[in-house]
PDB file of C-alpha atoms in Angstrom:
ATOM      1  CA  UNK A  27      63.857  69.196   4.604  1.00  0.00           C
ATOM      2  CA  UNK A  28      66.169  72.440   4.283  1.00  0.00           C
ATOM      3  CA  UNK A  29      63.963  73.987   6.953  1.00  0.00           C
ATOM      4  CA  UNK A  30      64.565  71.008   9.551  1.00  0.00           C
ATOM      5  CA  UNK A  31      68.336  71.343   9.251  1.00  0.00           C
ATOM      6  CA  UNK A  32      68.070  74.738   9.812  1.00  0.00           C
ATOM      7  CA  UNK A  33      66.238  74.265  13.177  1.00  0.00           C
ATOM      8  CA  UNK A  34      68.353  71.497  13.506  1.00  0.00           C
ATOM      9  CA  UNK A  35      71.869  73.655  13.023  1.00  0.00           C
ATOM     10  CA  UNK A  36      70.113  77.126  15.005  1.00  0.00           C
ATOM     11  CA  UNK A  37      69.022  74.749  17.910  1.00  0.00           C
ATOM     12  CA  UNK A  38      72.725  73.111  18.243  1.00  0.00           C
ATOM     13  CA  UNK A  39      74.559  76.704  17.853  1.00  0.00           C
ATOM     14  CA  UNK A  40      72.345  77.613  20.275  1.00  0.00           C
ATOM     15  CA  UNK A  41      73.387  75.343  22.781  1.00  0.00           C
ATOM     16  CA  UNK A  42      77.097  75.218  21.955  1.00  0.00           C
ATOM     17  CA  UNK A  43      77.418  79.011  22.148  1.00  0.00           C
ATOM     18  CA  UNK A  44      75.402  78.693  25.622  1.00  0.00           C
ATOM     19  CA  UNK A  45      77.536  76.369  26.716  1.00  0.00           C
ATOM     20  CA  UNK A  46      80.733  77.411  25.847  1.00  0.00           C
ATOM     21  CA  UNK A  47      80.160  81.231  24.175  1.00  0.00           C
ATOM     22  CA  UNK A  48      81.604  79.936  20.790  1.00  0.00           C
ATOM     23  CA  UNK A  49      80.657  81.981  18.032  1.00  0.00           C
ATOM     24  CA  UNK A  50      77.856  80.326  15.637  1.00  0.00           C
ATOM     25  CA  UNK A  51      80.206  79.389  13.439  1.00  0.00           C
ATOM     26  CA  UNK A  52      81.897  76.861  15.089  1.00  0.00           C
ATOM     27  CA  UNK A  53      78.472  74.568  14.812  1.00  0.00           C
ATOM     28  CA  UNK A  54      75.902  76.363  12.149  1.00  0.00           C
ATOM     29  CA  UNK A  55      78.119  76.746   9.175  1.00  0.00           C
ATOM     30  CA  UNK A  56      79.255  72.569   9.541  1.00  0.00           C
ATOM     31  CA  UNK A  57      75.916  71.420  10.017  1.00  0.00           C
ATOM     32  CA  UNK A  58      74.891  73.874   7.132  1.00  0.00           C
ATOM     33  CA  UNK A  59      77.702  72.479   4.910  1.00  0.00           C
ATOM     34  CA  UNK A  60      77.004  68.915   5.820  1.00  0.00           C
ATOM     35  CA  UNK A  61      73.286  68.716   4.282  1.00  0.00           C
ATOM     36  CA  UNK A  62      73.081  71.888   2.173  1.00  0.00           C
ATOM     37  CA  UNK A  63      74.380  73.589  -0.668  1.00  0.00           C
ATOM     38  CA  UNK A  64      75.274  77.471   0.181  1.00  0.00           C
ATOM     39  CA  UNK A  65      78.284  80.042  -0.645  1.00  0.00           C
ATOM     40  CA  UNK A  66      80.642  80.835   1.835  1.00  0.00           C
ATOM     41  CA  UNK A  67      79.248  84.520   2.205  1.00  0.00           C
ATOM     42  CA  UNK A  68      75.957  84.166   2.587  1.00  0.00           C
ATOM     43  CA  UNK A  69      76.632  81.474   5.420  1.00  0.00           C
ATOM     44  CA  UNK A  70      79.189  83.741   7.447  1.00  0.00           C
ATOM     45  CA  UNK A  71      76.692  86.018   6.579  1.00  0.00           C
ATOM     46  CA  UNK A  72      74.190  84.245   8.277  1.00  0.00           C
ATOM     47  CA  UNK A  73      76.290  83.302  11.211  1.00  0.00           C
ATOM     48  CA  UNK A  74      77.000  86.903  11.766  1.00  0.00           C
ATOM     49  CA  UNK A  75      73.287  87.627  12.761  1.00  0.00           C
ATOM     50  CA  UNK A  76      72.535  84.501  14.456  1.00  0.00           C
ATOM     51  CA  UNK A  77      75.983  85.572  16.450  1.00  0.00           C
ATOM     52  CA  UNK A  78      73.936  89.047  17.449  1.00  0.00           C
ATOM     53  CA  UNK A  79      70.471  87.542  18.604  1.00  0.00           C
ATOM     54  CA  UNK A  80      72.228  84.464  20.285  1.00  0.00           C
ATOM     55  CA  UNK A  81      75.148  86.408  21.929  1.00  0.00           C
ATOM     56  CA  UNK A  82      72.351  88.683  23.069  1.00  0.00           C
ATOM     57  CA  UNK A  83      70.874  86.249  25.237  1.00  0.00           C
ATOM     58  CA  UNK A  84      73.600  84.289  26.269  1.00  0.00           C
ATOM     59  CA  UNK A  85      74.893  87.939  27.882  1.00  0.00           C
ATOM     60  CA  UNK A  86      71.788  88.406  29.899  1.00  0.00           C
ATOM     61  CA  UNK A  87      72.015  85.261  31.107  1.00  0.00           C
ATOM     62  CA  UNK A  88      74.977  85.707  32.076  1.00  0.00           C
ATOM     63  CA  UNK A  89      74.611  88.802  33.349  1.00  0.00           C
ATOM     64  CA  UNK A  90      71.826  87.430  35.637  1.00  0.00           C
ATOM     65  CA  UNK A  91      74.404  85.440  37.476  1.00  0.00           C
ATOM     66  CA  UNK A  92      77.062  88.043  37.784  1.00  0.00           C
ATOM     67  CA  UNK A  93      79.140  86.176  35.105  1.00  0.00           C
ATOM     68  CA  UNK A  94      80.377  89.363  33.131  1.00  0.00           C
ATOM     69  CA  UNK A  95      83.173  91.619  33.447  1.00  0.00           C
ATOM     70  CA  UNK A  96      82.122  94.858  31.764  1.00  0.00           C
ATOM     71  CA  UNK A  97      85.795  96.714  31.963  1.00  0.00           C
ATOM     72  CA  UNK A  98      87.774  93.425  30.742  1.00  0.00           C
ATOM     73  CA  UNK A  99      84.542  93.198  27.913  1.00  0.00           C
ATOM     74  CA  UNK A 100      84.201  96.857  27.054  1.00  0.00           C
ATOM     75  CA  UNK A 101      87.863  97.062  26.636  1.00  0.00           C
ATOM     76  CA  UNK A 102      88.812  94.147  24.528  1.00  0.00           C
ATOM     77  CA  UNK A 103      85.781  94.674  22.043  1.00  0.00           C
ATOM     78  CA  UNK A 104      87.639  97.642  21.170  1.00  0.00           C
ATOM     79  CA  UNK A 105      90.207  95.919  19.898  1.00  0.00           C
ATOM     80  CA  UNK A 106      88.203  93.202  18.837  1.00  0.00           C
ATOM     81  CA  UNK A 107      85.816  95.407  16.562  1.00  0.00           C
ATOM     82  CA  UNK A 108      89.488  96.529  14.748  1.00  0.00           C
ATOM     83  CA  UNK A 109      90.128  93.231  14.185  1.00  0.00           C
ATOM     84  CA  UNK A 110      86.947  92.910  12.761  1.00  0.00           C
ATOM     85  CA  UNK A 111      87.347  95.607  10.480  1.00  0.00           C
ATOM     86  CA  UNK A 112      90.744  94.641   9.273  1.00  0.00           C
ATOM     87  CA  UNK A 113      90.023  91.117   8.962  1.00  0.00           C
ATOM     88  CA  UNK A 114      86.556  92.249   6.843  1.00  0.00           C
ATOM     89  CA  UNK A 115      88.327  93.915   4.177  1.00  0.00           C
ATOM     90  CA  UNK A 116      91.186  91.102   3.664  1.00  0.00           C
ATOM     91  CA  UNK A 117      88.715  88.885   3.278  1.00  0.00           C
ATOM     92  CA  UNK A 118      86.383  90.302   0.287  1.00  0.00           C
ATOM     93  CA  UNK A 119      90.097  89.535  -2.117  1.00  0.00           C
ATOM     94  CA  UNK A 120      90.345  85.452  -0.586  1.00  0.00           C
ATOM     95  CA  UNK A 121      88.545  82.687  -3.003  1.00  0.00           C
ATOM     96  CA  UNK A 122      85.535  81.194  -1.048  1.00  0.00           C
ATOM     97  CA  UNK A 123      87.779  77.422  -0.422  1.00  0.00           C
ATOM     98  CA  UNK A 124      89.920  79.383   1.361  1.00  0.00           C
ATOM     99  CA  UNK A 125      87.569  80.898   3.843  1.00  0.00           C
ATOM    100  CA  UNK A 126      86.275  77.168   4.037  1.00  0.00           C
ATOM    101  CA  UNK A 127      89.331  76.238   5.027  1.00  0.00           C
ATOM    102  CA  UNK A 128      90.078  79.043   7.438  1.00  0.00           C
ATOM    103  CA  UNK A 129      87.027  78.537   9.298  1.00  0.00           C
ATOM    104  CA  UNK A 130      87.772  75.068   9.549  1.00  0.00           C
ATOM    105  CA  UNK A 131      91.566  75.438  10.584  1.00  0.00           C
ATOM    106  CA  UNK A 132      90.341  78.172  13.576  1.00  0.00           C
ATOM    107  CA  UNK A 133      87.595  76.023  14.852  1.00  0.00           C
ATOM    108  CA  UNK A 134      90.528  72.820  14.728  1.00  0.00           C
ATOM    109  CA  UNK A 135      93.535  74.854  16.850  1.00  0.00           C
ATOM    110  CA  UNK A 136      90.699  76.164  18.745  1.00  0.00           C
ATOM    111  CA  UNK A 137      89.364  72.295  19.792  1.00  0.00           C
ATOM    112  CA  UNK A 138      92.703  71.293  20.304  1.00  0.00           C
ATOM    113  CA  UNK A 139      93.737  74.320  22.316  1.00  0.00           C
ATOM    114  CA  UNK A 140      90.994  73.532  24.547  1.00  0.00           C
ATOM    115  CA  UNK A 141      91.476  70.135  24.932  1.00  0.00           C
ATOM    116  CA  UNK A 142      95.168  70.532  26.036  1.00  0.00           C
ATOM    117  CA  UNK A 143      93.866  72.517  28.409  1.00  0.00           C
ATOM    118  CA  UNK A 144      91.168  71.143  30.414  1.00  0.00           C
ATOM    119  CA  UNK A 145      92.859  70.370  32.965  1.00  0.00           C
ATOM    120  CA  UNK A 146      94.809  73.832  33.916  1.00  0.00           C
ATOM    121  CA  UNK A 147      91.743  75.782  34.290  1.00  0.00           C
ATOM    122  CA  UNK A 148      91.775  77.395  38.173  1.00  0.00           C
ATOM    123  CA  UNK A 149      88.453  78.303  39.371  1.00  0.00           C
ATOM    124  CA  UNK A 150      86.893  81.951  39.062  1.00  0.00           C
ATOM    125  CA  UNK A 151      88.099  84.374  41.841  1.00  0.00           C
ATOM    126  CA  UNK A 152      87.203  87.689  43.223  1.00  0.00           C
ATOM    127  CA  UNK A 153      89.344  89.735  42.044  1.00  0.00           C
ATOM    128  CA  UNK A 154      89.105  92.606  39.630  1.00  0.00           C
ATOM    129  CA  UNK A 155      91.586  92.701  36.816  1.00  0.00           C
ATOM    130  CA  UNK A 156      94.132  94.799  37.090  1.00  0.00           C
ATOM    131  CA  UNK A 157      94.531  97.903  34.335  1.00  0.00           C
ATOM    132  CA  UNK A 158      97.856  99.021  35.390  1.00  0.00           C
ATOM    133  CA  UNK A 159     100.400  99.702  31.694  1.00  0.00           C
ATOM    134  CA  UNK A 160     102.804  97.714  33.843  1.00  0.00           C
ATOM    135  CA  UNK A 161     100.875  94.592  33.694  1.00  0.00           C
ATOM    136  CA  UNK A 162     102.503  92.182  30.883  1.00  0.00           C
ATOM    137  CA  UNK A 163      99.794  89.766  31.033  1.00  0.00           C
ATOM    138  CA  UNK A 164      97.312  92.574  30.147  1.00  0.00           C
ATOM    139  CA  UNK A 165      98.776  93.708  27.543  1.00  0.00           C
ATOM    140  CA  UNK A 166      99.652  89.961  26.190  1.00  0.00           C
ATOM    141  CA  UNK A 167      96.215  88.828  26.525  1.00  0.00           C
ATOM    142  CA  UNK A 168      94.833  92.356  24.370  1.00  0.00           C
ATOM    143  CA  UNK A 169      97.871  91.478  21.528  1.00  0.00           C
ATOM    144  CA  UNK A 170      95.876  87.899  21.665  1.00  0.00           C
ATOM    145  CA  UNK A 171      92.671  89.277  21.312  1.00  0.00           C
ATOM    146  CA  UNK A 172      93.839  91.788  18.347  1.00  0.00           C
ATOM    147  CA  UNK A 173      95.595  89.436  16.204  1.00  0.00           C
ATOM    148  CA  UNK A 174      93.078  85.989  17.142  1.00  0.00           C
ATOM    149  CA  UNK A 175      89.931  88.455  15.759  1.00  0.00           C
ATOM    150  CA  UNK A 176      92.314  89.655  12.908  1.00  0.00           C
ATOM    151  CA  UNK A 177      93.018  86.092  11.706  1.00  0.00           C
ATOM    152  CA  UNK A 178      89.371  84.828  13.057  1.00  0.00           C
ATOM    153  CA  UNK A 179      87.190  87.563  10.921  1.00  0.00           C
ATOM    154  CA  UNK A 180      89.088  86.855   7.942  1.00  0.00           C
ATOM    155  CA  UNK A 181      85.530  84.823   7.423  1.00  0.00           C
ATOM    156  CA  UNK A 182      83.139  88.092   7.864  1.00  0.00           C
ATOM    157  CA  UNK A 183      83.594  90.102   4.493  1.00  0.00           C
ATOM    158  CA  UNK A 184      79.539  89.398   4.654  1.00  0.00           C
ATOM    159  CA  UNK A 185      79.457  92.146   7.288  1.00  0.00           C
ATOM    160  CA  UNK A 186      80.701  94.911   5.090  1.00  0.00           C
ATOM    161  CA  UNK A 187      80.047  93.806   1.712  1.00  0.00           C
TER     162      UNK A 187
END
């Protein structure tokens, strides 16, 4: 039975993360929660390598239809990898209910975030985003980044520990 929830759970993440690029914890670590019995670490633990082989495909497939923006991507995983870092660390001192409950919160704002919005969304242009330091929305939108993968990775001490 444990095996067929875990198809179960890596076939769903699959799909939501192809769908929408959510990380795997958004659907593995509920479905995982829902029928089994694990620690928090060894599920974001878990989540963290499904996140590397599914992300992995999802960007090729991507990439085959001209979907990525290497510059805006190579740029904000810089940022994004401090977060990670950061958030790591504070994480390894927080009781395992309250990395529950933070993964649970983020995924909540997230889904509500996104339904608010689902109407506002223009569709994709052609044009390159700008770099310029002058550009406030630039540097907005990498502030956003930093402190959503700060708060997000809270959740993946399993990474370093």
């Amino acid at each position: 039975m444990e095996s067929l929830i875990f198809i179960l759970a890596g076939f769903v993440t699959g799909i939501i993360t192809g769908i929408i690029g959510a990380s795997s914890i958004v659907a593995f670590i509920p479905i995982i929660l829902l029928f089994l019995d694990y620690d928090a670490f060894s599920l974001i633990g878990v989540s963290l390598a499904l996140d590397v082989f599914v992300a992995l495909v999802v960007f090729l497939i991507y990439r085959k239809f001209h979907h990525i923006k290497f510059k805006i991507g190579i740029f904000l995983a810089i940022f994004a990898v401090i977060g990670a870092v950061i958030g790591s660390y504070v994480s390894i001192s927080l009781p395992q209910s309250l990395l529950f409950a933070i993964t649970g919160l983020v995924i909540i704002i997230t889904g509500i975030g996104l339904f608010r919005r689902k109407g506002k969304f223009k569709s994709p242009t052609k044009l390159e985003f700008n770099f310029s330091l002058k550009n406030f929305k630039f540097w907005f939108t990498i502030l956003l980044a930093f402190v959503n993968e700060i708060l997000y990775n809270l959740n993946y001490c399993a990474l370093f520990v």
